[in-house]
Coordinates of C-alpha atoms and ligand atoms in Angstrom, one line a residue:
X1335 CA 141.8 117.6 128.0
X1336 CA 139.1 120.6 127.7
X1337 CA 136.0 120.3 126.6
X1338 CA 136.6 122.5 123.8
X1339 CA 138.0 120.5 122.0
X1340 CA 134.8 118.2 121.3
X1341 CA 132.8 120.7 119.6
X1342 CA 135.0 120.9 116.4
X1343 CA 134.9 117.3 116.2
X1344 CA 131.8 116.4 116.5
X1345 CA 131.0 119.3 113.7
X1346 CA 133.4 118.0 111.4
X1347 CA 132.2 114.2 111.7
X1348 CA 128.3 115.6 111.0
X1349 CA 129.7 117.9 108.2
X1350 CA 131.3 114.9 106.4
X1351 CA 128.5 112.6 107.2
X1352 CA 126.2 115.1 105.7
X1353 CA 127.9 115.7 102.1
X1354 CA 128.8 112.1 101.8
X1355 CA 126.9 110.3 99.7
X1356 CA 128.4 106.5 100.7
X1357 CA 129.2 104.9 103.6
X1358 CA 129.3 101.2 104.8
X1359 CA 126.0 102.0 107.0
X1360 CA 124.7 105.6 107.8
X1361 CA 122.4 105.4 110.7
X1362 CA 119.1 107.7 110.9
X1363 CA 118.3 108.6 114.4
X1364 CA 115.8 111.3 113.8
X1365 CA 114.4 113.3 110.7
X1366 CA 117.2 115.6 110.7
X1367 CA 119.7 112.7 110.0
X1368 CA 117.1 111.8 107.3
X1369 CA 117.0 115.6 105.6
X1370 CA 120.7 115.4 105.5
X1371 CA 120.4 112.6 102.7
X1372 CA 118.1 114.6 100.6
X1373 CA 121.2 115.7 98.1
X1374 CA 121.8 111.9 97.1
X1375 CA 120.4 111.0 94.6
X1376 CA 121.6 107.8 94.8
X1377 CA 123.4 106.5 98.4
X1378 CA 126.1 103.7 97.8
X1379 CA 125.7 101.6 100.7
X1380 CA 123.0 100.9 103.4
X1381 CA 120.7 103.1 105.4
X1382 CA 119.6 102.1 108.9
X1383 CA 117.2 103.3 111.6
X1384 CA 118.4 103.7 114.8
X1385 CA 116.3 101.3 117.9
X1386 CA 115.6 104.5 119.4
X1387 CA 114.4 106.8 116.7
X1388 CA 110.9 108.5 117.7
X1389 CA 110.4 111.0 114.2
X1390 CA 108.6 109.7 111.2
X1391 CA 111.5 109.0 108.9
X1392 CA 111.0 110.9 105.3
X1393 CA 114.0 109.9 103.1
X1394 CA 112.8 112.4 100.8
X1395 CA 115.2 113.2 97.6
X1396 CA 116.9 109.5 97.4
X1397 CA 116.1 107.5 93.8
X1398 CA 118.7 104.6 94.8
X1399 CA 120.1 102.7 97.8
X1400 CA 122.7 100.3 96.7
X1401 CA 122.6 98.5 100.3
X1402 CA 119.7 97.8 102.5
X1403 CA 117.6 99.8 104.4
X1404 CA 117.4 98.6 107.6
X1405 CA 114.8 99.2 110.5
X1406 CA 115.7 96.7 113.5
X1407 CA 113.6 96.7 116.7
X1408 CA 112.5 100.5 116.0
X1409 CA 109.8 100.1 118.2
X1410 CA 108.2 103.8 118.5
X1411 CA 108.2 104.6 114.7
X1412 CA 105.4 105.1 112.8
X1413 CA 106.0 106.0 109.5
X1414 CA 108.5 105.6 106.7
X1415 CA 108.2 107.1 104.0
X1416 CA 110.9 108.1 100.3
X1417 CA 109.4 110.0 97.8
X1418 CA 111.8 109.2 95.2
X1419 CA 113.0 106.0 96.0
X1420 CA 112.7 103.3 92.9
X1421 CA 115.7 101.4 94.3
X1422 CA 117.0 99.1 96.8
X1423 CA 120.2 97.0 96.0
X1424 CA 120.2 95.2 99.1
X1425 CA 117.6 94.1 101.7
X1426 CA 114.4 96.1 102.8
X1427 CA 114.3 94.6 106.3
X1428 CA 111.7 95.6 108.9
X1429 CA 112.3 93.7 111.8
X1430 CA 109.8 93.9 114.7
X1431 CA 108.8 97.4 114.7
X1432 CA 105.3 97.1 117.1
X1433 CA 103.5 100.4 116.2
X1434 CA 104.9 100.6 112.1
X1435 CA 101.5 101.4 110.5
X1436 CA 102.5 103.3 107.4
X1437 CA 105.4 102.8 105.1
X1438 CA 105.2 105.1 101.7
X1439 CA 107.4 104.6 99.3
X1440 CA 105.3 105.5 95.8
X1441 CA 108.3 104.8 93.4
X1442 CA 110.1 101.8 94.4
X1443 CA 110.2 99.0 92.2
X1444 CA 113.1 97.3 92.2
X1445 CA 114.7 95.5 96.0
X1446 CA 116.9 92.7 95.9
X1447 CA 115.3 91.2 99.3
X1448 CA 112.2 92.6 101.1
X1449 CA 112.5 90.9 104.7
X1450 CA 109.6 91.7 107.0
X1451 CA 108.7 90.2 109.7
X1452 CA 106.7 91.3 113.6
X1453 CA 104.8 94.4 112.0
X1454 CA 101.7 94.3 113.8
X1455 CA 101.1 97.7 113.2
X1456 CA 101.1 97.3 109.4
X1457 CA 98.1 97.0 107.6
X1458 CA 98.3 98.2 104.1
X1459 CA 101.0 99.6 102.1
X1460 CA 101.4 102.5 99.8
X1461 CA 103.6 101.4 97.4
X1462 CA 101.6 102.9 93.9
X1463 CA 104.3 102.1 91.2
X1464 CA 104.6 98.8 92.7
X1465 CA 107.8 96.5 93.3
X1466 CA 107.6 94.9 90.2
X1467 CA 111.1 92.6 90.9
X1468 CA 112.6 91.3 93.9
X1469 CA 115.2 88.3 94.7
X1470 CA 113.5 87.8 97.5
X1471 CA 110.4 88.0 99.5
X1472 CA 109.9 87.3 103.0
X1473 CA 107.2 88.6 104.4
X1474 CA 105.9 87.1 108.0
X1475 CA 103.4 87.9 111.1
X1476 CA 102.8 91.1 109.5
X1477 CA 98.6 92.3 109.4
X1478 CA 98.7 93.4 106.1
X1479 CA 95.2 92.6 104.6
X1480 CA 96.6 92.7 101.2
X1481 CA 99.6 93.0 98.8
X1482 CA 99.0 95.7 96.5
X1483 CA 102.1 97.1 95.8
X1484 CA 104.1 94.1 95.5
X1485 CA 103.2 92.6 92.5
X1486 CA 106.4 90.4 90.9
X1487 CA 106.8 90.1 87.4
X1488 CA 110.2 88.4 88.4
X1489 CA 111.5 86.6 91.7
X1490 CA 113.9 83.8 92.9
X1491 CA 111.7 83.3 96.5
X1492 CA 108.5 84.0 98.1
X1493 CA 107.5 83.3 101.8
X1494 CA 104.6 84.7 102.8
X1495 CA 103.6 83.1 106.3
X1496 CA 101.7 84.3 109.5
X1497 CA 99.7 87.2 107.9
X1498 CA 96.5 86.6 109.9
X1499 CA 94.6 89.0 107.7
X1500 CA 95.7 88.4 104.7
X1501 CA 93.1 87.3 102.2
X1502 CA 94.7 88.2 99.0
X1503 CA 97.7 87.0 97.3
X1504 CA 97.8 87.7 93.6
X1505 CA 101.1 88.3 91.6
X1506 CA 101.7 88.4 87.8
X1507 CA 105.1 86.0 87.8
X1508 CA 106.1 84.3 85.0
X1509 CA 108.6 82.1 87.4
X1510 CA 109.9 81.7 90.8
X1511 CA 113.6 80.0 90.3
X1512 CA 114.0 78.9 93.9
X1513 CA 110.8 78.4 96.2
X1514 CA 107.1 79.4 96.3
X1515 CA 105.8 79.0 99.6
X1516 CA 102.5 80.4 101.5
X1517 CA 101.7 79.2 104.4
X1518 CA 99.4 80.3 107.8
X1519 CA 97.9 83.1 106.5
X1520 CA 94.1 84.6 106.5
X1521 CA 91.4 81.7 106.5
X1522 CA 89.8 82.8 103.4
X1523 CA 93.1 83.5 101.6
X1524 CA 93.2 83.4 98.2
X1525 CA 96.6 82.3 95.8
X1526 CA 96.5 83.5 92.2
X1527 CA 99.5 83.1 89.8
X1528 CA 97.6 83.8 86.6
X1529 CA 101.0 84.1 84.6
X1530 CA 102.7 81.3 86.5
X1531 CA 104.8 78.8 84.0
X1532 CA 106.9 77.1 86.0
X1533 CA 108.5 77.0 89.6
X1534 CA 111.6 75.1 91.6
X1535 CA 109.3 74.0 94.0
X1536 CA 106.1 75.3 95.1
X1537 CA 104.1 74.8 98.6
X1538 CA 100.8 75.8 99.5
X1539 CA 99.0 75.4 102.7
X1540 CA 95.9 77.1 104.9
X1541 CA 94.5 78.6 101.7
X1542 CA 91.0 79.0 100.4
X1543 CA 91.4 79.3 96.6
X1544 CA 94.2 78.4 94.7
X1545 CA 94.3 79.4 90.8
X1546 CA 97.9 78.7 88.7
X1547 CA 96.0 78.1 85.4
X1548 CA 99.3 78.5 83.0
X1549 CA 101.8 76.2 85.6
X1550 CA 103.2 73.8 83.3
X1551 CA 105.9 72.3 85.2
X1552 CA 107.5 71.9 88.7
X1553 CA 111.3 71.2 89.1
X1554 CA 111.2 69.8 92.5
X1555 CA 108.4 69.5 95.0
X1556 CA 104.8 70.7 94.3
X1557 CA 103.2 70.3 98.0
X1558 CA 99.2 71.3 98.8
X1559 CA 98.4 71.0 102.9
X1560 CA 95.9 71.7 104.8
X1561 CA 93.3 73.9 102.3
X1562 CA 90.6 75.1 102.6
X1563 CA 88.9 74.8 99.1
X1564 CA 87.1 72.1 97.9
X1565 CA 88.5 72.1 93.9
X1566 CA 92.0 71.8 93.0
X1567 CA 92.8 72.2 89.3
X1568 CA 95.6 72.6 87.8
X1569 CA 94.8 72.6 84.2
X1570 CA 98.2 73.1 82.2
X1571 CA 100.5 71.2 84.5
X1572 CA 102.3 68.2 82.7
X1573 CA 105.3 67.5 85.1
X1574 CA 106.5 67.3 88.2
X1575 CA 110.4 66.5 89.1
X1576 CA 110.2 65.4 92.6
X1577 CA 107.3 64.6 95.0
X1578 CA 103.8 65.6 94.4
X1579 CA 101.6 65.5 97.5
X1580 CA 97.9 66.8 98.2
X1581 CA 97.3 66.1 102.3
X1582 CA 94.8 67.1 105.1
X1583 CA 93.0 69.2 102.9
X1584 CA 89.5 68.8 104.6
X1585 CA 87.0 70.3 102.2
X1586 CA 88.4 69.2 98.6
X1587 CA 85.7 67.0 96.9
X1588 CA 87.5 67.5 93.2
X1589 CA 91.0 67.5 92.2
X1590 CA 92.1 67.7 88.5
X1591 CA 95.3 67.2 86.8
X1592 CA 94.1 67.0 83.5
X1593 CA 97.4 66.6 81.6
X1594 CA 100.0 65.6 84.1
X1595 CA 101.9 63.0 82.8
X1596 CA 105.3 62.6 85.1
X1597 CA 105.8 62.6 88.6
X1598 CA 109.6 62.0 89.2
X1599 CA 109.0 61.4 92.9
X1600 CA 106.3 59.9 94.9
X1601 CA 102.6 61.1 94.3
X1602 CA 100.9 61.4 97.4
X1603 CA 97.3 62.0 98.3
X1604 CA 96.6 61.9 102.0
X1605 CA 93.8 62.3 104.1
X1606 CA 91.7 64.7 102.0
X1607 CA 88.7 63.5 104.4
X1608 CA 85.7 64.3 101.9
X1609 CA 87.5 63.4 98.7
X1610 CA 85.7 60.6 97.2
X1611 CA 87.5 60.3 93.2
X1612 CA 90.9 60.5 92.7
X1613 CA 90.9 59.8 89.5
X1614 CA 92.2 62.9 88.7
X1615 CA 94.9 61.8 86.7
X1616 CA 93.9 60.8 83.2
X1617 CA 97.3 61.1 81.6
X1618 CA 99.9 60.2 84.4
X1619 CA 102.0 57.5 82.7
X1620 CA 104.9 57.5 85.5
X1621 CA 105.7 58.1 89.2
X1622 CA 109.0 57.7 89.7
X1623 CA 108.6 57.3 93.7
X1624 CA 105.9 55.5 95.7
X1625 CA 102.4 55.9 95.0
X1626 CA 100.2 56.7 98.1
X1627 CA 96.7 57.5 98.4
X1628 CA 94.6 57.1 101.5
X1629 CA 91.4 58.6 103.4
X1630 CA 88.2 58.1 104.5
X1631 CA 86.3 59.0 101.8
X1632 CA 88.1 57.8 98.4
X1633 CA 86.2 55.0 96.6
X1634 CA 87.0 55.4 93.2
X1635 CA 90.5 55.5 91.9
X1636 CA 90.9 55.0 88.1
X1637 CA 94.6 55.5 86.4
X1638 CA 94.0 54.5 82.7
X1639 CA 97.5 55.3 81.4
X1640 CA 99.5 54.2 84.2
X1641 CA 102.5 52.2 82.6
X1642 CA 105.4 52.8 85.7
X1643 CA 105.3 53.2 89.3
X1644 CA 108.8 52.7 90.6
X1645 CA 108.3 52.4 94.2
X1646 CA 105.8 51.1 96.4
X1647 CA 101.3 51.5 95.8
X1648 CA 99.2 51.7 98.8
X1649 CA 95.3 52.7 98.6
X1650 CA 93.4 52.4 101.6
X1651 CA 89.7 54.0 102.6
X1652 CA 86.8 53.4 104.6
X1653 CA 84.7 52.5 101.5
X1654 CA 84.6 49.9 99.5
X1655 CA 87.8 49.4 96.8
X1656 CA 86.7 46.2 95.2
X1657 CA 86.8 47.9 91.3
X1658 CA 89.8 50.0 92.0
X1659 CA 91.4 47.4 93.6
X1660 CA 91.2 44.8 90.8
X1661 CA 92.7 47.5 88.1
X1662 CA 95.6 47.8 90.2
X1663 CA 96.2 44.2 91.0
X1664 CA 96.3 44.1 87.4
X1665 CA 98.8 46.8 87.1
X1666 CA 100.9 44.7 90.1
X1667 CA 100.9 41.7 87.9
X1668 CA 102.1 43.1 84.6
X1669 CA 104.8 45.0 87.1
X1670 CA 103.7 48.4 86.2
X1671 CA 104.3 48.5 89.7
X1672 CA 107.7 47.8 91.2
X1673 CA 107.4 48.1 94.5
X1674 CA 105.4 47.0 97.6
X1675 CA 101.4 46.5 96.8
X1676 CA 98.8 47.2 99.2
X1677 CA 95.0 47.8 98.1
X1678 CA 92.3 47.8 100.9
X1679 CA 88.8 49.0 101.2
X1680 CA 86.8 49.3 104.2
X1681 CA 89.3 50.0 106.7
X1682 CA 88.4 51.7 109.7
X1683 CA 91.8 53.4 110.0
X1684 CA 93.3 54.0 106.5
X1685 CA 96.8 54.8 106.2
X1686 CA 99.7 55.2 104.7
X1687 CA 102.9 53.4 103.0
X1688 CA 104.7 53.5 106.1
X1689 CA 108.4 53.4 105.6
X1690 CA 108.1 53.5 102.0
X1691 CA 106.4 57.3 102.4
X1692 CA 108.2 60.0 100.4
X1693 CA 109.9 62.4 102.2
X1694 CA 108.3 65.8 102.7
X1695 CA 104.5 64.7 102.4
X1696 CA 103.7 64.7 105.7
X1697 CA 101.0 67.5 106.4
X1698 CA 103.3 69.4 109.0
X1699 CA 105.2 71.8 107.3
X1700 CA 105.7 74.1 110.3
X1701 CA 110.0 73.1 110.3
X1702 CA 110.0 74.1 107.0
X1703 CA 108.0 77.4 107.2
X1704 CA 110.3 78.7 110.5
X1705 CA 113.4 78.2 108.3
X1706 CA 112.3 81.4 106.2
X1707 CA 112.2 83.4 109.2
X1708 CA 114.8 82.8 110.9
X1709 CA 117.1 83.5 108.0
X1710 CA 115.7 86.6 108.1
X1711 CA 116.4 87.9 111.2
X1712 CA 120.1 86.0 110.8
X1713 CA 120.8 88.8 107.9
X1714 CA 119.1 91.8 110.1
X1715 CA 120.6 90.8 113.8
X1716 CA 124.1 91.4 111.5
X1717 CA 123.2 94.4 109.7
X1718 CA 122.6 95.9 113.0
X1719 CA 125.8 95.0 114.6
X1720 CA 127.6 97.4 111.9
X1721 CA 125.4 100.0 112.4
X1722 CA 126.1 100.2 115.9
X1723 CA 129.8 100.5 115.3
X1724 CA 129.6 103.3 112.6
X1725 CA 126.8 105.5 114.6
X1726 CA 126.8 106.5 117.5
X1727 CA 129.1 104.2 119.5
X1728 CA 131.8 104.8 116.6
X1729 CA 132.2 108.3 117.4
X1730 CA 132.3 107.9 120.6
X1731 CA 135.1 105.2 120.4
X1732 CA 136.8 108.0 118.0
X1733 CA 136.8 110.9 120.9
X1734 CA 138.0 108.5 123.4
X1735 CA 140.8 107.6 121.6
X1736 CA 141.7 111.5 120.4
X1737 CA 141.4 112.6 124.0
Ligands
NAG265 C1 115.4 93.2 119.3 O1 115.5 93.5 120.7 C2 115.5 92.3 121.5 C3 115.5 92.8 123.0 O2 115.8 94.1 123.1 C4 116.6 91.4 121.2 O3 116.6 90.3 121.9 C5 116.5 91.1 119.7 O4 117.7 90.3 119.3 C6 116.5 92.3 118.8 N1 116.2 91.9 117.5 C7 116.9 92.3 116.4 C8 116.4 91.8 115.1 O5 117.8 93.0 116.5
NAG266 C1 110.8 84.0 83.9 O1 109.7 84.9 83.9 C2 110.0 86.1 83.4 C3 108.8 87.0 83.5 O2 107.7 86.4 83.0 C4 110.5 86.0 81.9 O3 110.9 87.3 81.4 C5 111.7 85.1 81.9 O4 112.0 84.9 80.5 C6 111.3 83.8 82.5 N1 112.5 82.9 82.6 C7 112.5 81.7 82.3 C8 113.8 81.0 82.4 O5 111.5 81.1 82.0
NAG267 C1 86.2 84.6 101.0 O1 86.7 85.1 99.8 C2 85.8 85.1 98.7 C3 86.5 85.7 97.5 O2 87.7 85.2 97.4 C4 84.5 85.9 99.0 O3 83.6 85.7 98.0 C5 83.9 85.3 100.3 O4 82.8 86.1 100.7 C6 84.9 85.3 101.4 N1 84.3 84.6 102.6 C7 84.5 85.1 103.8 C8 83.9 84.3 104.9 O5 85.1 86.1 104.1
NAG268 C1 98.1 76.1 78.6 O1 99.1 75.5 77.7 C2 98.8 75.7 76.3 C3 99.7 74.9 75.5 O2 101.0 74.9 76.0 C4 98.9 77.2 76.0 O3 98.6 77.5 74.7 C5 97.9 77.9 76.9 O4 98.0 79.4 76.7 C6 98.1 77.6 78.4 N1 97.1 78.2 79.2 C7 97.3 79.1 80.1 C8 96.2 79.6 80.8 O5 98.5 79.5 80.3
NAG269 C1 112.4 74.3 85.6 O1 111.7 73.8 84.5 C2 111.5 74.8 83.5 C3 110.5 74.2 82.5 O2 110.9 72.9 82.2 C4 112.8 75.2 82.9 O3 112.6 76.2 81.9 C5 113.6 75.8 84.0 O4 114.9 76.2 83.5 C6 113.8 74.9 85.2 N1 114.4 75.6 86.3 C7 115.3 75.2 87.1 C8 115.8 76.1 88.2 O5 115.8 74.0 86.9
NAG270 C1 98.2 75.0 108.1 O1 99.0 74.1 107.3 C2 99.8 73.3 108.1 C3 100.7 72.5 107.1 O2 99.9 71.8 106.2 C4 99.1 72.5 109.1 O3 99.9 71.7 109.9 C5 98.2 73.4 110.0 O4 97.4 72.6 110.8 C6 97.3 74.3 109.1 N1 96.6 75.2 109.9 C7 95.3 75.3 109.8 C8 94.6 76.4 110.7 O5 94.6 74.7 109.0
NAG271 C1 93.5 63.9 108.9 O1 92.6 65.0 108.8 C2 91.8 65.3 109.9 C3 90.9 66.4 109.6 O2 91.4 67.3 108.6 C4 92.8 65.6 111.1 O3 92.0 65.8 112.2 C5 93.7 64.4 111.3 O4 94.6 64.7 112.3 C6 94.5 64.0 110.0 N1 95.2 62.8 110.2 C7 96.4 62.7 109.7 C8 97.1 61.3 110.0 O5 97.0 63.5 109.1
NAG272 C1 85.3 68.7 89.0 O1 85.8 69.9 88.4 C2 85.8 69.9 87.0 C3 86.4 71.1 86.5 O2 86.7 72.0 87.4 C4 84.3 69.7 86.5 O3 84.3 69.6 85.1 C5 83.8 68.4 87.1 O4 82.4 68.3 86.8 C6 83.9 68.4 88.6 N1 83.5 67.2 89.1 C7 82.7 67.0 90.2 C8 82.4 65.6 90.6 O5 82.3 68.0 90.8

């Protein structure tokens, strides 16, 4: 066969490719790919970078995506930018792109799933409209310093984990249906859900200021590890379905819970080294799990309205327990407490409930934190394997088989 024949192919497939306004997955290797999109207003299905793509990527003209847009392993871009882009029906997912230090996108505000993960490069975002709603958001080892621009009114998950420079994370959600969870991120970081009502389960760890002044109730888990600050309030919460656990965080000298009155799993608090009173709890009536308090430091423990504890109490400290103890040998004998009893001051090594500890209050998190990112880069590694058979390599395959 002649080489003729190539040319009027390959014109055709760009020609198509370039009025078409859907596809499964288009794939951007340079701007010019990018330009040819500018007559969409709205692209049904997905948008993806090519690895090797070198160009800043403008998506200029674009108001929707109903897929994803994808950038895998693009590891010389820079910049990304869509001017009219307000949009994303599938997942934003920036997978490991080294040298990414500016992404621009001043309409969006809507993405089913922002996945980001390996973006040294990225520091700050200009995002000025703001995503205001998002299924998800995973966003992990990244060095943004803040999170202006994403600011949820609505969301089903949050991970935010790994952002060494992070020191803000403030959002206006009312909810989160699924999972709240923050974990390894700047030293001084702060958590504010000022508008926060309720979540499925919430879990907090390595931050410096936590403030969820409206949180009224948790369905499942409500989990604090390893913080930094040293007050804990939580001023409207009244229930918690599953396990409520405060562990290993090292400065805390005063916790609050000033209306919590159910705790359908166990209520742990764990090594909080410098936390003296945990009475904290002046209207907690039940825990439906064990109740588990130990450190160094605790030596006063008053629960005036305890009536029923349905699993196993253990307090144990350094100091001396000899008041605290008494009121809850008391509540041992009228069997306010079912389970196992164990009340000791002045031990050198305090410890917990053994066997009868709750699940999911030990202070290591870490298993639970790598789950959120390797889902992540599940979803990606596949997105990629389509647009590899649609770009390049798909057209190839094509003029194999005409010739
Ligand atoms: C990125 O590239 C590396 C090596 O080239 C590969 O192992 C990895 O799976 C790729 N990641 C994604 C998300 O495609
Ligand atoms: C969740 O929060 C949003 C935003 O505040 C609100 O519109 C919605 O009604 C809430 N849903 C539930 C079930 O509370
Ligand atoms: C930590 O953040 C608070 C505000 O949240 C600020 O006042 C303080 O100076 C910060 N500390 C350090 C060491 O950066
Ligand atoms: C706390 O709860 C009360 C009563 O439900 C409510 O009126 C108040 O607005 C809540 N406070 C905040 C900060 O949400
Ligand atoms: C969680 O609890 C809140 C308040 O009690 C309730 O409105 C919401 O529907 C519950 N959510 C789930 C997912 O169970
Ligand atoms: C961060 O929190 C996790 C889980 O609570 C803990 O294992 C880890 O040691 C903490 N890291 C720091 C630097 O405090
Ligand atoms: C208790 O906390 C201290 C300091 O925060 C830490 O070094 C120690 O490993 C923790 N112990 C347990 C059993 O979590
Ligand atoms: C603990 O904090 C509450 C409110 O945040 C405050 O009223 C109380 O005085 C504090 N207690 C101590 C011992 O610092």
């Amino acid at each position: 066969m002649s080489f003729k024949y190539l040319a009027p192919v390959v014109a055709v497939a760009g020609r198509v490719a370039a009025q078409s306004c859907s596809a499964a997955t288009t794939t951007i290797q340079n701007q010019g790919d990018a330009s040819g999109l500018a007559a969409c207003t709205t692209f049904s299905g997905s948008v993806a970078i090519a690895t090797g793509t070198t160009d800043n990527i403008q998506l200029n003209g674009v108001r929707a995506i109903t897929g994803d847009l994808v950038a895998n392993n693009v590891s010389e871009i820079t910049s990304i930018s869509a001017d009219s882009l307000e949009r994303i029906g599938g997942s934003f997912s920036l997978m490991t792109c080294e040298i990414l230090s500016n992404l621009n996108f001043p309409q969006l505000n809507e993405v089913d799933q922002i996945e980001w993960e390996g973006l040294p490069g990225l520091q700050g975002l200009s995002f000025t409209n703001k995503v205001q709603k998002a299924g998800v958001v995973s966003i992990v080892n990244t060095y943004l310093s803040s999170l202006e621009g994403i600011d949820l009114q609505v969301a089903d998950e949050i991970n935010i984990q790994n952002n060494g420079y992070l020191d803000d994370i403030t959002m206006q959600l009312g909810n989160v249906s699924e999972s709240l969870r923050i974990y390894a991120n700047g030293r001084n970081v702060s958590a504010t859900f000022p508008n926060l009502q309720w979540g499925k389960s919430i879990e907090i760890n390595n931050a410096s200021t936590i403030s969820m002044p409206s949180l009224a109730s948790v369905n499942n888990s409500l989990l604090f590890g390893s913080n930094f600050f040293e007050s804990l309030r939580l001023p409207n919460l009244t229930d918690v379905g599953a396990t409520l656990a405060i562990s290993g965080n090292e400065a805390v000298t005063n916790i609050s819970f000033p209306q919590l009155t159910t705790v359908g799993g166990g209520l742990s608090i764990q090594n909080n080294t410098k936390l003296a009173d945990v009475s904290a709890f002046p209207e907690l009536e039940t825990v439906g799990g064990a109740l588990d308090m130990y450190g160094d430091a605790i030596d006063t423990a008053d629960f005036p309205k305890l009536n029923d504890v349905r699993g196993a109490f253990n307090l144990q400290s350094n100091q001396n327990l000899d008041e605290a103890c008494s009121e809850f040998q008391q509540y041992k004998d009228n069997s306010v407490i079912k389970g196992s009893f164990t009340c000791r001051g002045e031990e050198e090594d305090p410890e917990g409930q053994g066997s009868d500890k709750p699940e999911g209050t030990s202070t290591g998190n870490a298993g639970s934190g790598s789950n959120g990112g390797n889902g992540g880069s599940d979803s990606a590694a596949s997105t990629l394997k389509i647009t590899g058979a649609t770009g390049i390599l798909g057209v190839v395959a094509v003029l194999f088989g005409l010739l």
